[in-house]
Each structure stands twice: as structure tokens, then as C-alpha cells.
mmCIF file of C-alpha atoms in Angstrom:
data_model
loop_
_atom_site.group_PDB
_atom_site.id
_atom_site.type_symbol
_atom_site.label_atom_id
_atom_site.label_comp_id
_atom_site.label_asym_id
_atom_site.label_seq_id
_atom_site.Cartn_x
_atom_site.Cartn_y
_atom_site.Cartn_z
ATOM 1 C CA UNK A 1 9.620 29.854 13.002
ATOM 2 C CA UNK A 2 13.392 28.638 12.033
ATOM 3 C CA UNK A 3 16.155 30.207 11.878
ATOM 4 C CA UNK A 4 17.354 31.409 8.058
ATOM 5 C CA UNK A 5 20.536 32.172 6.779
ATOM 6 C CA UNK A 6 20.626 36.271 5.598
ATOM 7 C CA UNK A 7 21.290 35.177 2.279
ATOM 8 C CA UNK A 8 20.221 32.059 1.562
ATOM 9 C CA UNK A 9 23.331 29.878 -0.360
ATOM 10 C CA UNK A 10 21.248 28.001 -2.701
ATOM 11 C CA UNK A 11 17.813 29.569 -3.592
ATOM 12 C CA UNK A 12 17.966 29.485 -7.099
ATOM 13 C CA UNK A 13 17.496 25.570 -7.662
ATOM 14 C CA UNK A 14 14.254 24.166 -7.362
ATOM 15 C CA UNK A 15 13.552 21.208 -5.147
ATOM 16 C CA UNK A 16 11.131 17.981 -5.563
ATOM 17 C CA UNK A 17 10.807 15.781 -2.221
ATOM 18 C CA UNK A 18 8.392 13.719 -3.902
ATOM 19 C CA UNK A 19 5.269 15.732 -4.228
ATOM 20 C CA UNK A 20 6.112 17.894 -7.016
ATOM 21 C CA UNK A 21 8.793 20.791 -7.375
ATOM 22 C CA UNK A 22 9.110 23.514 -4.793
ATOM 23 C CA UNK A 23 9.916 27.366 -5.522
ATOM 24 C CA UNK A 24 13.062 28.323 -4.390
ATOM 25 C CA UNK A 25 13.211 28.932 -0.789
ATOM 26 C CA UNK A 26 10.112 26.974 -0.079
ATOM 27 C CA UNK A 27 11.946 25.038 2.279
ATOM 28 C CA UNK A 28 14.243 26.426 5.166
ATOM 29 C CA UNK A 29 18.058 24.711 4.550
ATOM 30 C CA UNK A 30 20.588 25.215 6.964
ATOM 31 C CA UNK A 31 24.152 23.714 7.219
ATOM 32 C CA UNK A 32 23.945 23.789 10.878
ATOM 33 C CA UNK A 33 20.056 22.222 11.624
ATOM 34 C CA UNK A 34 16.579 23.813 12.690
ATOM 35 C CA UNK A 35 17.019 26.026 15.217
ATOM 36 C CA UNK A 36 14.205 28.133 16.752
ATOM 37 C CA UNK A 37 14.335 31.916 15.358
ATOM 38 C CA UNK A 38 13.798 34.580 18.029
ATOM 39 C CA UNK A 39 10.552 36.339 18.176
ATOM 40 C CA UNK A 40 10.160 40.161 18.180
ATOM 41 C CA UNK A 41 8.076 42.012 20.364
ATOM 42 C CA UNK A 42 4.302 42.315 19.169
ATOM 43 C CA UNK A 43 4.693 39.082 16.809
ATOM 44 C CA UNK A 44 1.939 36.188 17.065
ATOM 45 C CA UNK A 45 3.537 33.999 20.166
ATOM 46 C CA UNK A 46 0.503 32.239 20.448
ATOM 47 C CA UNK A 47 0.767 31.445 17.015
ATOM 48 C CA UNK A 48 4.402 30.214 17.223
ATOM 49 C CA UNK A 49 3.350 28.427 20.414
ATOM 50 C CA UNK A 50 0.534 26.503 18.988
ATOM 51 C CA UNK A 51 2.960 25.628 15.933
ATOM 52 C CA UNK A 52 5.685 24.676 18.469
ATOM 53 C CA UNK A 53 3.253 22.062 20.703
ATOM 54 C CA UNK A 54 1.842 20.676 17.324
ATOM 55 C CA UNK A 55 5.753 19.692 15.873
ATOM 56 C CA UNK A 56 5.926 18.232 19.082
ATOM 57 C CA UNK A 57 2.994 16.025 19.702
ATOM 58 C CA UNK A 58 3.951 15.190 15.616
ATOM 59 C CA UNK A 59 7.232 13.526 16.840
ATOM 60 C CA UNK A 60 6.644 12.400 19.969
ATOM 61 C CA UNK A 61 3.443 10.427 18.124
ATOM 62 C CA UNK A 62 5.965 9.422 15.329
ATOM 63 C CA UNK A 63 8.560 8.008 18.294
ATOM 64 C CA UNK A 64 5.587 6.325 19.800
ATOM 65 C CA UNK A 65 4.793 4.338 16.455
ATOM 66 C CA UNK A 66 8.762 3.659 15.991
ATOM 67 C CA UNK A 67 8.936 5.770 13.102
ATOM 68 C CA UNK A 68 11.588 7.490 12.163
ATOM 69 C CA UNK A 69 11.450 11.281 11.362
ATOM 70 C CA UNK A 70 14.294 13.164 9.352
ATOM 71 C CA UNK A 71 14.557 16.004 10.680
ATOM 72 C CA UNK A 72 17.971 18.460 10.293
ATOM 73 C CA UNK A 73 17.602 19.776 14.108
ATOM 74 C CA UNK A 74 20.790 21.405 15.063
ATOM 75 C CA UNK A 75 22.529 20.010 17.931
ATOM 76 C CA UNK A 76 22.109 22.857 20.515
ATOM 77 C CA UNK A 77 18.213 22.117 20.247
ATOM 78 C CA UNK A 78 18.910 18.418 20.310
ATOM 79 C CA UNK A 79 21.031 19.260 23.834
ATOM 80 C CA UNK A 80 18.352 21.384 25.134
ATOM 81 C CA UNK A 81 15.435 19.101 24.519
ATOM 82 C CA UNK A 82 17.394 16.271 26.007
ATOM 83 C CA UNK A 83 17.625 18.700 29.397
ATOM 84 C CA UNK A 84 21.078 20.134 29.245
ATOM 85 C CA UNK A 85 21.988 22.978 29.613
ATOM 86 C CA UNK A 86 22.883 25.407 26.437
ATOM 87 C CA UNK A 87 26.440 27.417 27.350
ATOM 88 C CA UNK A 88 28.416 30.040 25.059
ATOM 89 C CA UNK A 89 30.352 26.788 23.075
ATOM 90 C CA UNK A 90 26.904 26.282 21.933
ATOM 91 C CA UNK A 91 27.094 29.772 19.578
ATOM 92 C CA UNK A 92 28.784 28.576 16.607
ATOM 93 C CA UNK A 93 26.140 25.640 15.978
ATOM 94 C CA UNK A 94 23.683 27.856 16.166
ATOM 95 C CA UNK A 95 25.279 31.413 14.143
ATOM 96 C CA UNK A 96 28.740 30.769 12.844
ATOM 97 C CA UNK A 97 28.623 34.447 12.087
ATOM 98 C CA UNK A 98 28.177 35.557 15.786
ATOM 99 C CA UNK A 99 30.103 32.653 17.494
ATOM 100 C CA UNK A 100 33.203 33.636 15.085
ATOM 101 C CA UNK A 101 32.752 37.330 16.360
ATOM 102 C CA UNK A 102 32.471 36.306 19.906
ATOM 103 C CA UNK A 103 35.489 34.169 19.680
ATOM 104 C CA UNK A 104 37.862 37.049 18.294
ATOM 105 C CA UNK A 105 36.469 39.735 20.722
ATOM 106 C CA UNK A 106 36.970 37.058 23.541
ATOM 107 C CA UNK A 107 40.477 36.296 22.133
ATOM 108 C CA UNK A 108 41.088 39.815 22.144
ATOM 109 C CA UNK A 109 40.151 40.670 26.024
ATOM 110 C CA UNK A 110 41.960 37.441 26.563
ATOM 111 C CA UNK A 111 45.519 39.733 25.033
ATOM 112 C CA UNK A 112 44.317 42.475 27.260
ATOM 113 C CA UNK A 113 44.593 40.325 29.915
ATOM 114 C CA UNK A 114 47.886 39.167 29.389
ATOM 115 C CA UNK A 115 49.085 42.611 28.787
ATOM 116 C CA UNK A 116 47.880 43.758 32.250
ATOM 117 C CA UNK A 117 49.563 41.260 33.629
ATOM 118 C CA UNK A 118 53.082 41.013 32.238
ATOM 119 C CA UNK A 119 54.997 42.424 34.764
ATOM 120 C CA UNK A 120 57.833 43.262 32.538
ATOM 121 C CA UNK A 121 56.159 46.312 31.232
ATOM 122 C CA UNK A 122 55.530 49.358 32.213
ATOM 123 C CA UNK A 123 52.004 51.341 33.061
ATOM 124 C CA UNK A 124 52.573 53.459 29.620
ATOM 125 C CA UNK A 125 54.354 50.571 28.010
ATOM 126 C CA UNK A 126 51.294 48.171 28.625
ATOM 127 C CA UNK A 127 48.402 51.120 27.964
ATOM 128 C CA UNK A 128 50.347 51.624 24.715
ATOM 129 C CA UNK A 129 50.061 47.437 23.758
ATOM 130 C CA UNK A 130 46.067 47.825 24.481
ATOM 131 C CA UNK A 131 45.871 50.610 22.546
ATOM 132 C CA UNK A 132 46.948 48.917 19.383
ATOM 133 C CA UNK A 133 44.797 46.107 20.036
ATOM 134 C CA UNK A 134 42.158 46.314 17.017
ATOM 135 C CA UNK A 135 39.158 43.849 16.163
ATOM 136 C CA UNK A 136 39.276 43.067 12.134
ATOM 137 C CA UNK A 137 36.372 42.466 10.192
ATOM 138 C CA UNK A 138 36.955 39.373 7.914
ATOM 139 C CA UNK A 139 37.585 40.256 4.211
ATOM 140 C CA UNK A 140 37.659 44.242 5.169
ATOM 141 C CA UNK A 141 40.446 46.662 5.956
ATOM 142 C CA UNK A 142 38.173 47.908 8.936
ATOM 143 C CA UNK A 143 39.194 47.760 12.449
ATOM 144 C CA UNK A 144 37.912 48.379 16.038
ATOM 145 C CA UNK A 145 39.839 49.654 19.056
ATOM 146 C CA UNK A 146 39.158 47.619 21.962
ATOM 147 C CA UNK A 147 38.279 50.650 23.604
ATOM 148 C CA UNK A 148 35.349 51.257 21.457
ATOM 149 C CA UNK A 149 33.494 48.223 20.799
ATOM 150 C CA UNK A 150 31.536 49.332 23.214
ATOM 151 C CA UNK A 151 29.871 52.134 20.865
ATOM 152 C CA UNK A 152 29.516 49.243 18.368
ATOM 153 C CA UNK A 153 28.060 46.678 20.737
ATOM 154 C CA UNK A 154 25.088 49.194 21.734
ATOM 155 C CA UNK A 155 23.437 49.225 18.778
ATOM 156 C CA UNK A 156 21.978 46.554 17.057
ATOM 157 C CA UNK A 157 20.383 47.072 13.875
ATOM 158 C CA UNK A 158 17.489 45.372 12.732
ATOM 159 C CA UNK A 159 17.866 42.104 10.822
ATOM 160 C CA UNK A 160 16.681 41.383 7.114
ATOM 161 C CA UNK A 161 14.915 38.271 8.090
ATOM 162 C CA UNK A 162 13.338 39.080 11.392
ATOM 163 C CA UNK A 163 13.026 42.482 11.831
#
């Protein structure tokens, strides 16, 4: 229903809200809120649906009572329930993983682009320049040419948490 962290920072402590301890990872925790997970193809929508409608007739009822509700939404839902529009600045809040790897590959088109356009080199001088442009992987030695992310952008493997 919620998005999860991959590998969960703290599920080895057990946690009491009052009614009794939990197991670890009984509850979902995120730094960044409650966020909607994606569904996969074939999963129970209806399901998810029905769940969905009933969280929201619970706090629109506990709004109509002028009750408070704490609830760790993150604040690209919070924007898109108010009506706005979400937009790619909206990435990080949501996966600090993915918006991290979008900013570097958009950071590195954005070099590509200034290569191309700097008029003080020449054709080889400038293909040369994008050639050495390379994509790092944090914490690794590995690299990607510019010229083949797209190989790496094609295939998505499956993920851990929602298949």
C-alpha cells in the first residue's frame, strides 16, 4: 500500500504505540512520509482501492470532528491532494535514490550541452569531451558512458519489495 525503503534502517527494535509491542517492521517508517507504492499488473486494485477510499473517508471524518490525525504523509502527496500538480522536483521527496540518479544523469546531459555548444572547440575536439563523460555510481569504481545509458535505462529489474 506504502511505499518501503529496500532495506529497512531500523527493523530490529521493537515498537509500543500504546497497545502493546510491535514486531519489527510491523509498521511502515519512512524519513520522507507515506507515499502511495505503485501497483503491478495483476495485483488486487480493487483491493488497494477500497483501502484507499476507506483512509480517506477516516480523515476526512476525523477533519470533520476537528481532530487531529498524525499522519507522516510525504509532501508530494500532501501537494497532490491539495490539487497541484506533481513535477520532476517532486522525485527526491518521494525516492532519494532515484531523484539523486536523475539529478547526475540530468547534470550530465546538461555538460553535453555545453560541450556542443562551445564554439571554441572543434567537431573531434568536442566528440572527444563527450566521450569521457562517465556517470559514477556512489561508493563504486563503476562508470557509464553517456553513450550507453541507454542499454542501462532499458531494463529495469524487478524490485525486492514490489515485484
Amino acid at each position: 500500500l506504502w511505499l518501503c525503503n529496500k532495506k529497512p534502517t531500523d527493523l530490529t527494535r521493537e515498537i509500543d504505540l500504546g497497545r502493546g509491542e510491535k514486531p519489527p517492521g510491523y509498521y511502515v517508517q519512512r524519513p520522507q512520509g507515506l507515499y502511495p507504492a505503485p501497483l503491478r499488473e495483476g495485483s488486487h486494485v480493487e483491493e488497494v482501492v477500497t483501502l484507499f477510499h476507506d483512509f480517506g473517508v477516516f480523515v476526512a471524518k476525523s477533519f470533520q470532528d476537528s481532530r487531529l490525525v498524525d499522519l507522516p504523509l510525504s509532501r508530494p502527496l500532501l501537494k497532490w491532494m491539495c490539487g497541484k500538480p506533481l513535477d520532476t522536483s517532486d522525485i527526491p521527496d518521494v525516492d532519494p535514490f532515484l531523484g539523486d540518479f536523475l539529478k547526475r544523469v540530468s547534470d550530465l546531459v546538461l555538460q553535453e550541452h555545453l560541450l556542443e555548444e562551445d564554439v571554441s572547440l572543434t567537431s573531434e575536439q568536442c566528440a572527444a569531451a563527450v566521450a569521457q563523460l562517465v556517470l559514477k555510481y556512489p561508493g563504486t569504481d563503476t562508470a557509464c558512458r553517456l553513450e550507453d545509458l541507454d542499454m542501462y535505462m532499458v531494463y529495469l529489474p524487478s524490485s525486492s519489495v514490489h515485484g
